[in-house]
mmCIF file of C-alpha atoms in Angstrom:
data_model
loop_
_atom_site.group_PDB
_atom_site.id
_atom_site.type_symbol
_atom_site.label_atom_id
_atom_site.label_comp_id
_atom_site.label_asym_id
_atom_site.label_seq_id
_atom_site.Cartn_x
_atom_site.Cartn_y
_atom_site.Cartn_z
ATOM 1 C CA UNK A 9 34.620 -24.724 6.461
ATOM 2 C CA UNK A 10 34.176 -26.957 3.408
ATOM 3 C CA UNK A 11 32.993 -29.840 5.559
ATOM 4 C CA UNK A 12 30.361 -27.550 7.082
ATOM 5 C CA UNK A 13 28.750 -26.555 3.773
ATOM 6 C CA UNK A 14 25.590 -28.572 3.213
ATOM 7 C CA UNK A 15 24.000 -26.713 0.285
ATOM 8 C CA UNK A 16 24.665 -23.353 -1.353
ATOM 9 C CA UNK A 17 24.706 -21.377 -4.594
ATOM 10 C CA UNK A 18 27.107 -18.679 -5.742
ATOM 11 C CA UNK A 19 27.512 -16.219 -8.590
ATOM 12 C CA UNK A 20 30.678 -15.479 -10.580
ATOM 13 C CA UNK A 21 33.826 -16.919 -9.002
ATOM 14 C CA UNK A 22 33.773 -20.393 -7.489
ATOM 15 C CA UNK A 23 34.596 -20.462 -3.735
ATOM 16 C CA UNK A 24 37.834 -22.204 -2.769
ATOM 17 C CA UNK A 25 36.066 -25.280 -1.406
ATOM 18 C CA UNK A 26 34.471 -25.882 -4.823
ATOM 19 C CA UNK A 27 31.033 -26.662 -3.383
ATOM 20 C CA UNK A 28 27.651 -25.327 -4.401
ATOM 21 C CA UNK A 29 25.730 -24.465 -7.552
ATOM 22 C CA UNK A 30 26.955 -21.770 -9.936
ATOM 23 C CA UNK A 31 24.251 -19.444 -11.253
ATOM 24 C CA UNK A 32 24.781 -17.051 -14.149
ATOM 25 C CA UNK A 33 22.833 -14.158 -12.600
ATOM 26 C CA UNK A 34 22.001 -13.304 -9.019
ATOM 27 C CA UNK A 35 18.420 -14.523 -8.444
ATOM 28 C CA UNK A 36 15.531 -12.924 -6.602
ATOM 29 C CA UNK A 37 14.430 -14.340 -3.262
ATOM 30 C CA UNK A 38 11.960 -17.022 -4.395
ATOM 31 C CA UNK A 39 14.457 -18.581 -6.801
ATOM 32 C CA UNK A 40 17.387 -18.042 -4.415
ATOM 33 C CA UNK A 41 15.554 -19.993 -1.705
ATOM 34 C CA UNK A 42 15.182 -22.969 -4.046
ATOM 35 C CA UNK A 43 18.678 -22.937 -5.594
ATOM 36 C CA UNK A 44 20.320 -22.598 -2.175
ATOM 37 C CA UNK A 45 18.516 -25.715 -0.963
ATOM 38 C CA UNK A 46 16.764 -23.704 1.742
ATOM 39 C CA UNK A 47 13.181 -24.451 0.684
ATOM 40 C CA UNK A 48 12.381 -26.370 3.852
ATOM 41 C CA UNK A 49 10.704 -25.440 7.118
ATOM 42 C CA UNK A 50 11.525 -25.970 10.761
ATOM 43 C CA UNK A 51 8.834 -27.671 12.827
ATOM 44 C CA UNK A 52 8.724 -27.552 16.625
ATOM 45 C CA UNK A 53 7.792 -30.799 18.303
ATOM 46 C CA UNK A 54 7.594 -31.946 21.948
ATOM 47 C CA UNK A 55 10.552 -33.713 23.549
ATOM 48 C CA UNK A 56 10.151 -36.976 25.480
ATOM 49 C CA UNK A 57 12.411 -39.116 27.623
ATOM 50 C CA UNK A 58 13.176 -42.680 26.558
ATOM 51 C CA UNK A 59 10.279 -43.669 28.870
ATOM 52 C CA UNK A 60 7.852 -41.469 26.879
ATOM 53 C CA UNK A 61 7.679 -38.834 29.605
ATOM 54 C CA UNK A 62 7.137 -35.316 28.280
ATOM 55 C CA UNK A 63 10.016 -32.911 29.008
ATOM 56 C CA UNK A 64 8.330 -29.674 30.000
ATOM 57 C CA UNK A 65 9.646 -26.354 28.720
ATOM 58 C CA UNK A 66 11.557 -27.699 25.715
ATOM 59 C CA UNK A 67 10.910 -28.433 22.041
ATOM 60 C CA UNK A 68 12.873 -30.012 19.236
ATOM 61 C CA UNK A 69 13.488 -28.045 16.046
ATOM 62 C CA UNK A 70 12.946 -30.577 13.253
ATOM 63 C CA UNK A 71 13.529 -30.052 9.509
ATOM 64 C CA UNK A 72 10.410 -31.079 7.624
ATOM 65 C CA UNK A 73 12.243 -32.303 4.515
ATOM 66 C CA UNK A 74 14.145 -35.155 6.177
ATOM 67 C CA UNK A 75 13.046 -35.133 9.848
ATOM 68 C CA UNK A 76 16.538 -34.128 10.955
ATOM 69 C CA UNK A 77 16.677 -32.729 14.497
ATOM 70 C CA UNK A 78 18.477 -29.393 14.262
ATOM 71 C CA UNK A 79 18.448 -28.571 17.970
ATOM 72 C CA UNK A 80 16.526 -28.608 21.251
ATOM 73 C CA UNK A 81 15.288 -25.204 22.434
ATOM 74 C CA UNK A 82 13.106 -23.705 25.132
ATOM 75 C CA UNK A 83 9.406 -22.971 24.728
ATOM 76 C CA UNK A 84 10.240 -19.276 24.358
ATOM 77 C CA UNK A 85 12.273 -19.853 21.193
ATOM 78 C CA UNK A 86 10.587 -18.590 18.040
ATOM 79 C CA UNK A 87 11.588 -20.156 14.747
ATOM 80 C CA UNK A 88 12.635 -17.765 11.992
ATOM 81 C CA UNK A 89 11.930 -19.737 8.835
ATOM 82 C CA UNK A 90 14.274 -19.488 5.852
ATOM 83 C CA UNK A 91 11.592 -17.884 3.720
ATOM 84 C CA UNK A 92 11.077 -15.286 6.473
ATOM 85 C CA UNK A 93 14.807 -14.463 6.310
ATOM 86 C CA UNK A 94 14.543 -13.727 2.586
ATOM 87 C CA UNK A 95 11.319 -11.762 3.074
ATOM 88 C CA UNK A 96 13.003 -9.702 5.800
ATOM 89 C CA UNK A 97 15.967 -8.895 3.562
ATOM 90 C CA UNK A 98 13.643 -8.089 0.654
ATOM 91 C CA UNK A 99 11.791 -5.633 2.888
ATOM 92 C CA UNK A 100 15.030 -4.052 4.118
ATOM 93 C CA UNK A 101 16.512 -3.484 0.689
ATOM 94 C CA UNK A 102 13.406 -2.901 -1.380
ATOM 95 C CA UNK A 103 11.864 -4.435 -4.480
ATOM 96 C CA UNK A 104 14.050 -6.460 -6.844
ATOM 97 C CA UNK A 105 16.735 -7.522 -4.365
ATOM 98 C CA UNK A 106 19.287 -9.888 -5.896
ATOM 99 C CA UNK A 107 21.167 -12.522 -3.909
ATOM 100 C CA UNK A 108 24.831 -13.266 -4.587
ATOM 101 C CA UNK A 109 25.062 -16.378 -2.423
ATOM 102 C CA UNK A 110 23.053 -18.299 0.163
ATOM 103 C CA UNK A 111 23.163 -21.689 1.778
ATOM 104 C CA UNK A 112 23.048 -24.085 4.677
ATOM 105 C CA UNK A 113 25.885 -24.943 7.057
ATOM 106 C CA UNK A 114 26.342 -27.695 9.634
ATOM 107 C CA UNK A 115 23.542 -29.869 8.250
ATOM 108 C CA UNK A 116 20.965 -27.104 8.437
ATOM 109 C CA UNK A 117 21.770 -25.808 11.895
ATOM 110 C CA UNK A 118 23.024 -22.533 10.401
ATOM 111 C CA UNK A 119 21.929 -20.682 7.265
ATOM 112 C CA UNK A 120 23.053 -17.491 5.551
ATOM 113 C CA UNK A 121 22.291 -15.282 2.574
ATOM 114 C CA UNK A 122 24.171 -12.411 0.961
ATOM 115 C CA UNK A 123 22.319 -9.644 -0.927
ATOM 116 C CA UNK A 124 23.650 -6.729 -2.937
ATOM 117 C CA UNK A 125 22.696 -3.218 -1.830
ATOM 118 C CA UNK A 126 21.221 -1.080 -4.600
ATOM 119 C CA UNK A 127 23.807 1.708 -4.357
ATOM 120 C CA UNK A 128 27.559 1.853 -4.998
ATOM 121 C CA UNK A 129 30.050 4.255 -3.417
ATOM 122 C CA UNK A 130 33.364 5.696 -4.556
ATOM 123 C CA UNK A 131 35.799 5.583 -1.650
ATOM 124 C CA UNK A 132 39.483 6.410 -1.980
ATOM 125 C CA UNK A 133 39.138 5.997 -5.724
ATOM 126 C CA UNK A 134 37.620 2.522 -5.423
ATOM 127 C CA UNK A 135 34.149 1.351 -6.423
ATOM 128 C CA UNK A 136 32.646 -0.146 -3.292
ATOM 129 C CA UNK A 137 29.462 -2.177 -3.580
ATOM 130 C CA UNK A 138 28.060 -2.832 -0.101
ATOM 131 C CA UNK A 139 26.438 -6.175 0.560
ATOM 132 C CA UNK A 140 24.208 -7.282 3.380
ATOM 133 C CA UNK A 141 24.739 -10.674 4.973
ATOM 134 C CA UNK A 142 21.947 -12.321 6.959
ATOM 135 C CA UNK A 143 22.750 -15.277 9.210
ATOM 136 C CA UNK A 144 20.461 -17.401 11.331
ATOM 137 C CA UNK A 145 20.660 -20.523 13.474
ATOM 138 C CA UNK A 146 18.045 -23.249 13.862
ATOM 139 C CA UNK A 147 19.721 -25.048 16.758
ATOM 140 C CA UNK A 148 19.350 -22.352 19.434
ATOM 141 C CA UNK A 149 23.063 -21.505 19.433
ATOM 142 C CA UNK A 150 22.862 -17.894 18.272
ATOM 143 C CA UNK A 151 20.829 -14.860 17.350
ATOM 144 C CA UNK A 152 19.627 -13.636 13.998
ATOM 145 C CA UNK A 153 22.361 -11.347 12.706
ATOM 146 C CA UNK A 154 22.500 -8.907 9.807
ATOM 147 C CA UNK A 155 25.634 -6.973 8.865
ATOM 148 C CA UNK A 156 26.901 -4.719 6.075
ATOM 149 C CA UNK A 157 29.965 -5.989 4.237
ATOM 150 C CA UNK A 158 31.839 -3.886 1.626
ATOM 151 C CA UNK A 159 33.043 -5.780 -1.444
ATOM 152 C CA UNK A 160 35.638 -4.541 -3.926
ATOM 153 C CA UNK A 161 33.773 -5.076 -7.191
ATOM 154 C CA UNK A 162 36.906 -4.992 -9.356
ATOM 155 C CA UNK A 163 38.283 -8.277 -8.013
ATOM 156 C CA UNK A 164 35.339 -9.818 -6.161
ATOM 157 C CA UNK A 165 37.112 -9.833 -2.817
ATOM 158 C CA UNK A 166 35.261 -10.196 0.401
ATOM 159 C CA UNK A 167 36.986 -7.426 2.288
ATOM 160 C CA UNK A 168 36.750 -8.349 5.889
ATOM 161 C CA UNK A 169 35.685 -5.062 7.277
ATOM 162 C CA UNK A 170 35.401 -5.931 10.710
ATOM 163 C CA UNK A 171 37.744 -3.045 10.051
ATOM 164 C CA UNK A 172 36.693 -2.102 13.467
ATOM 165 C CA UNK A 173 35.220 1.403 13.333
ATOM 166 C CA UNK A 174 33.314 0.887 10.088
ATOM 167 C CA UNK A 175 31.600 -2.335 11.068
ATOM 168 C CA UNK A 176 27.797 -2.098 11.321
ATOM 169 C CA UNK A 177 25.467 -4.920 12.329
ATOM 170 C CA UNK A 178 22.063 -5.655 13.832
ATOM 171 C CA UNK A 179 20.869 -8.718 15.705
ATOM 172 C CA UNK A 180 17.839 -10.096 17.510
ATOM 173 C CA UNK A 181 17.184 -13.153 19.642
ATOM 174 C CA UNK A 182 14.612 -15.758 18.663
ATOM 175 C CA UNK A 183 11.827 -14.486 20.879
ATOM 176 C CA UNK A 184 10.301 -11.584 18.961
ATOM 177 C CA UNK A 185 8.417 -10.888 15.769
ATOM 178 C CA UNK A 186 10.971 -10.415 12.991
ATOM 179 C CA UNK A 187 8.457 -8.656 10.741
ATOM 180 C CA UNK A 188 8.139 -5.903 13.346
ATOM 181 C CA UNK A 189 11.901 -5.301 13.432
ATOM 182 C CA UNK A 190 12.264 -3.799 9.951
ATOM 183 C CA UNK A 191 12.509 -0.164 11.042
ATOM 184 C CA UNK A 192 14.879 -0.963 13.886
ATOM 185 C CA UNK A 193 17.167 -2.836 11.500
ATOM 186 C CA UNK A 194 17.025 -0.047 8.915
ATOM 187 C CA UNK A 195 17.933 2.576 11.486
ATOM 188 C CA UNK A 196 20.887 0.513 12.678
ATOM 189 C CA UNK A 197 22.230 -0.579 9.297
ATOM 190 C CA UNK A 198 21.517 2.181 6.858
ATOM 191 C CA UNK A 199 23.072 5.281 8.300
ATOM 192 C CA UNK A 200 24.981 4.852 5.073
ATOM 193 C CA UNK A 201 26.734 8.198 4.846
ATOM 194 C CA UNK A 202 28.144 7.912 8.364
ATOM 195 C CA UNK A 203 29.097 4.278 7.776
ATOM 196 C CA UNK A 204 30.763 4.898 4.432
ATOM 197 C CA UNK A 205 32.553 7.959 5.757
ATOM 198 C CA UNK A 206 34.139 5.836 8.504
ATOM 199 C CA UNK A 207 34.970 3.181 5.944
ATOM 200 C CA UNK A 208 36.633 5.754 3.683
ATOM 201 C CA UNK A 209 38.793 6.988 6.567
ATOM 202 C CA UNK A 210 39.855 3.408 7.270
ATOM 203 C CA UNK A 211 40.850 2.890 3.630
ATOM 204 C CA UNK A 212 42.832 6.147 3.577
ATOM 205 C CA UNK A 213 44.596 5.137 6.785
ATOM 206 C CA UNK A 214 45.641 1.822 5.240
ATOM 207 C CA UNK A 215 46.787 3.571 2.047
ATOM 208 C CA UNK A 216 48.991 5.831 4.140
ATOM 209 C CA UNK A 217 50.896 2.911 5.696
ATOM 210 C CA UNK A 218 53.845 2.400 3.364
ATOM 211 C CA UNK A 219 55.299 -1.099 3.071
ATOM 212 C CA UNK A 220 58.626 -2.055 1.509
ATOM 213 C CA UNK A 221 58.850 -5.173 -0.636
ATOM 214 C CA UNK A 222 60.921 -6.804 2.103
ATOM 215 C CA UNK A 223 58.199 -6.098 4.680
ATOM 216 C CA UNK A 224 55.610 -7.692 2.415
ATOM 217 C CA UNK A 225 57.789 -10.788 1.921
ATOM 218 C CA UNK A 226 58.422 -11.028 5.674
ATOM 219 C CA UNK A 227 54.704 -10.647 6.492
ATOM 220 C CA UNK A 228 53.804 -13.422 4.066
ATOM 221 C CA UNK A 229 56.275 -15.760 5.753
ATOM 222 C CA UNK A 230 54.798 -14.873 9.146
ATOM 223 C CA UNK A 231 51.246 -15.491 7.932
ATOM 224 C CA UNK A 232 52.230 -18.834 6.380
ATOM 225 C CA UNK A 233 54.906 -20.207 8.713
ATOM 226 C CA UNK A 234 56.995 -23.345 8.247
ATOM 227 C CA UNK A 235 57.107 -25.455 11.399
ATOM 228 C CA UNK A 236 60.281 -27.302 12.410
ATOM 229 C CA UNK A 237 58.586 -30.694 12.280
ATOM 230 C CA UNK A 238 57.199 -30.243 8.747
ATOM 231 C CA UNK A 239 58.152 -32.798 6.137
ATOM 232 C CA UNK A 240 59.796 -31.799 2.878
ATOM 233 C CA UNK A 241 56.463 -32.173 1.116
ATOM 234 C CA UNK A 242 54.732 -29.944 3.662
ATOM 235 C CA UNK A 243 57.428 -27.279 3.287
ATOM 236 C CA UNK A 244 56.972 -27.323 -0.483
ATOM 237 C CA UNK A 245 53.240 -26.919 0.014
ATOM 238 C CA UNK A 246 53.756 -23.867 2.213
ATOM 239 C CA UNK A 247 56.121 -22.337 -0.330
ATOM 240 C CA UNK A 248 53.488 -22.764 -3.040
ATOM 241 C CA UNK A 249 50.969 -20.987 -0.832
ATOM 242 C CA UNK A 250 53.453 -18.188 -0.156
ATOM 243 C CA UNK A 251 54.072 -17.797 -3.880
ATOM 244 C CA UNK A 252 50.318 -17.641 -4.445
ATOM 245 C CA UNK A 253 49.989 -14.814 -1.925
ATOM 246 C CA UNK A 254 53.025 -12.981 -3.346
ATOM 247 C CA UNK A 255 51.458 -13.086 -6.827
ATOM 248 C CA UNK A 256 48.209 -11.662 -5.475
ATOM 249 C CA UNK A 257 50.139 -8.719 -4.008
ATOM 250 C CA UNK A 258 52.728 -8.004 -6.714
ATOM 251 C CA UNK A 259 50.934 -9.111 -9.895
ATOM 252 C CA UNK A 260 47.196 -8.509 -9.452
ATOM 253 C CA UNK A 261 46.226 -6.041 -12.231
ATOM 254 C CA UNK A 262 43.721 -4.150 -10.084
ATOM 255 C CA UNK A 263 46.285 -3.562 -7.295
ATOM 256 C CA UNK A 264 49.353 -2.536 -9.310
ATOM 257 C CA UNK A 265 48.521 1.154 -9.506
ATOM 258 C CA UNK A 266 47.715 1.854 -5.852
ATOM 259 C CA UNK A 267 51.264 1.724 -4.486
ATOM 260 C CA UNK A 268 53.001 -0.450 -1.912
ATOM 261 C CA UNK A 269 50.885 0.082 1.161
ATOM 262 C CA UNK A 270 48.710 -1.556 3.778
ATOM 263 C CA UNK A 271 45.543 -1.254 1.711
ATOM 264 C CA UNK A 272 47.114 -3.249 -1.131
ATOM 265 C CA UNK A 273 48.424 -5.884 1.286
ATOM 266 C CA UNK A 274 45.066 -6.368 3.054
ATOM 267 C CA UNK A 275 43.350 -6.789 -0.309
ATOM 268 C CA UNK A 276 45.936 -9.323 -1.476
ATOM 269 C CA UNK A 277 45.569 -11.349 1.729
ATOM 270 C CA UNK A 278 41.787 -11.101 1.503
ATOM 271 C CA UNK A 279 41.864 -12.340 -2.090
ATOM 272 C CA UNK A 280 44.114 -15.225 -1.059
ATOM 273 C CA UNK A 281 42.003 -16.115 1.990
ATOM 274 C CA UNK A 282 38.720 -16.160 0.103
ATOM 275 C CA UNK A 283 39.797 -17.642 -3.227
ATOM 276 C CA UNK A 284 42.914 -19.722 -2.679
ATOM 277 C CA UNK A 285 42.712 -23.529 -2.635
ATOM 278 C CA UNK A 286 44.239 -24.996 0.545
ATOM 279 C CA UNK A 287 47.056 -27.394 -0.263
ATOM 280 C CA UNK A 288 48.119 -28.440 3.231
ATOM 281 C CA UNK A 289 45.857 -31.257 4.418
ATOM 282 C CA UNK A 290 47.699 -32.645 7.425
ATOM 283 C CA UNK A 291 45.885 -33.614 10.598
ATOM 284 C CA UNK A 292 46.844 -30.390 12.352
ATOM 285 C CA UNK A 293 45.967 -28.149 9.429
ATOM 286 C CA UNK A 294 43.002 -25.874 10.006
ATOM 287 C CA UNK A 295 41.333 -25.262 6.664
ATOM 288 C CA UNK A 296 38.990 -22.696 8.170
ATOM 289 C CA UNK A 297 41.842 -20.189 8.134
ATOM 290 C CA UNK A 298 40.751 -19.627 4.532
ATOM 291 C CA UNK A 299 37.034 -19.419 5.240
ATOM 292 C CA UNK A 300 34.828 -16.430 4.674
ATOM 293 C CA UNK A 301 32.651 -15.797 7.682
ATOM 294 C CA UNK A 302 30.405 -13.063 8.902
ATOM 295 C CA UNK A 303 32.452 -12.693 12.051
ATOM 296 C CA UNK A 304 35.851 -12.367 10.442
ATOM 297 C CA UNK A 305 38.731 -14.326 8.968
ATOM 298 C CA UNK A 306 41.733 -15.072 11.206
ATOM 299 C CA UNK A 307 44.267 -14.747 8.391
ATOM 300 C CA UNK A 308 42.949 -11.325 7.354
ATOM 301 C CA UNK A 309 42.715 -10.212 10.973
ATOM 302 C CA UNK A 310 46.378 -11.093 11.568
ATOM 303 C CA UNK A 311 47.427 -9.282 8.398
ATOM 304 C CA UNK A 312 45.454 -6.229 9.482
ATOM 305 C CA UNK A 313 47.135 -6.149 12.878
ATOM 306 C CA UNK A 314 50.602 -6.453 11.305
ATOM 307 C CA UNK A 315 49.904 -3.569 8.936
ATOM 308 C CA UNK A 316 48.735 -1.338 11.789
ATOM 309 C CA UNK A 317 51.924 -2.141 13.696
ATOM 310 C CA UNK A 318 54.155 -1.349 10.695
#
């Protein structure tokens, strides 16, 4: 994931990869566009063969700031500019929207932004501040996607609530008018009471799954396994990661009073996955196991499945 970050900004806690610009307060859209390094446009230009023959039906998406080719798309593809993405989110959430993070991935081929919703909810005794993530591609590889993501304000976790039943998202392909999709997106995303009710049930279900300390220790070893062919140094690195995750479960001040249960474990793993610094850097090590993504985090997903099977 770190290698894929081109430009970004963030508020509060630094992401594990250490990249991006820290801002003291979440900015509004105009400033967020600039700080995130997204103040460029995508131009569509004709595509030619090496013999200068025009290739019918296709265009190249080119970034105006450095002439980088982001992708080749069909004539039907409509560019959604970065400033349009912010304007769309502004319109969805209302005046004064603040952005927690935004940036460019894969050399501009993918962009995202994360905005705070204006309302907080109390669910299972926790303050839940929903966020909306907007993601877009400029290379023709995917649709525009917007999804609601609950964040535990007390410890800044990105709770990966692809927690199945509570997940809510909206998407559109690059062939329509995004400005005309506001009402459709609102109707899909902001059935807030129904969404938060399902989310609350999911939290209560996780709270009801009791875990012994031994189960927690065993799960951590399963999530961070030691392979037979690991060197002594690699094994020490894994043990440091395990100790990091154990501390996030047993010692985190905001989790101590909620009991030994699945909800506490998922939050500890989420905190580890989104804020821990990877120490294993071997050729076969996949750093993206720690990455925050709109579509889910494999480490959190595995932890979730283990808790449900407990």
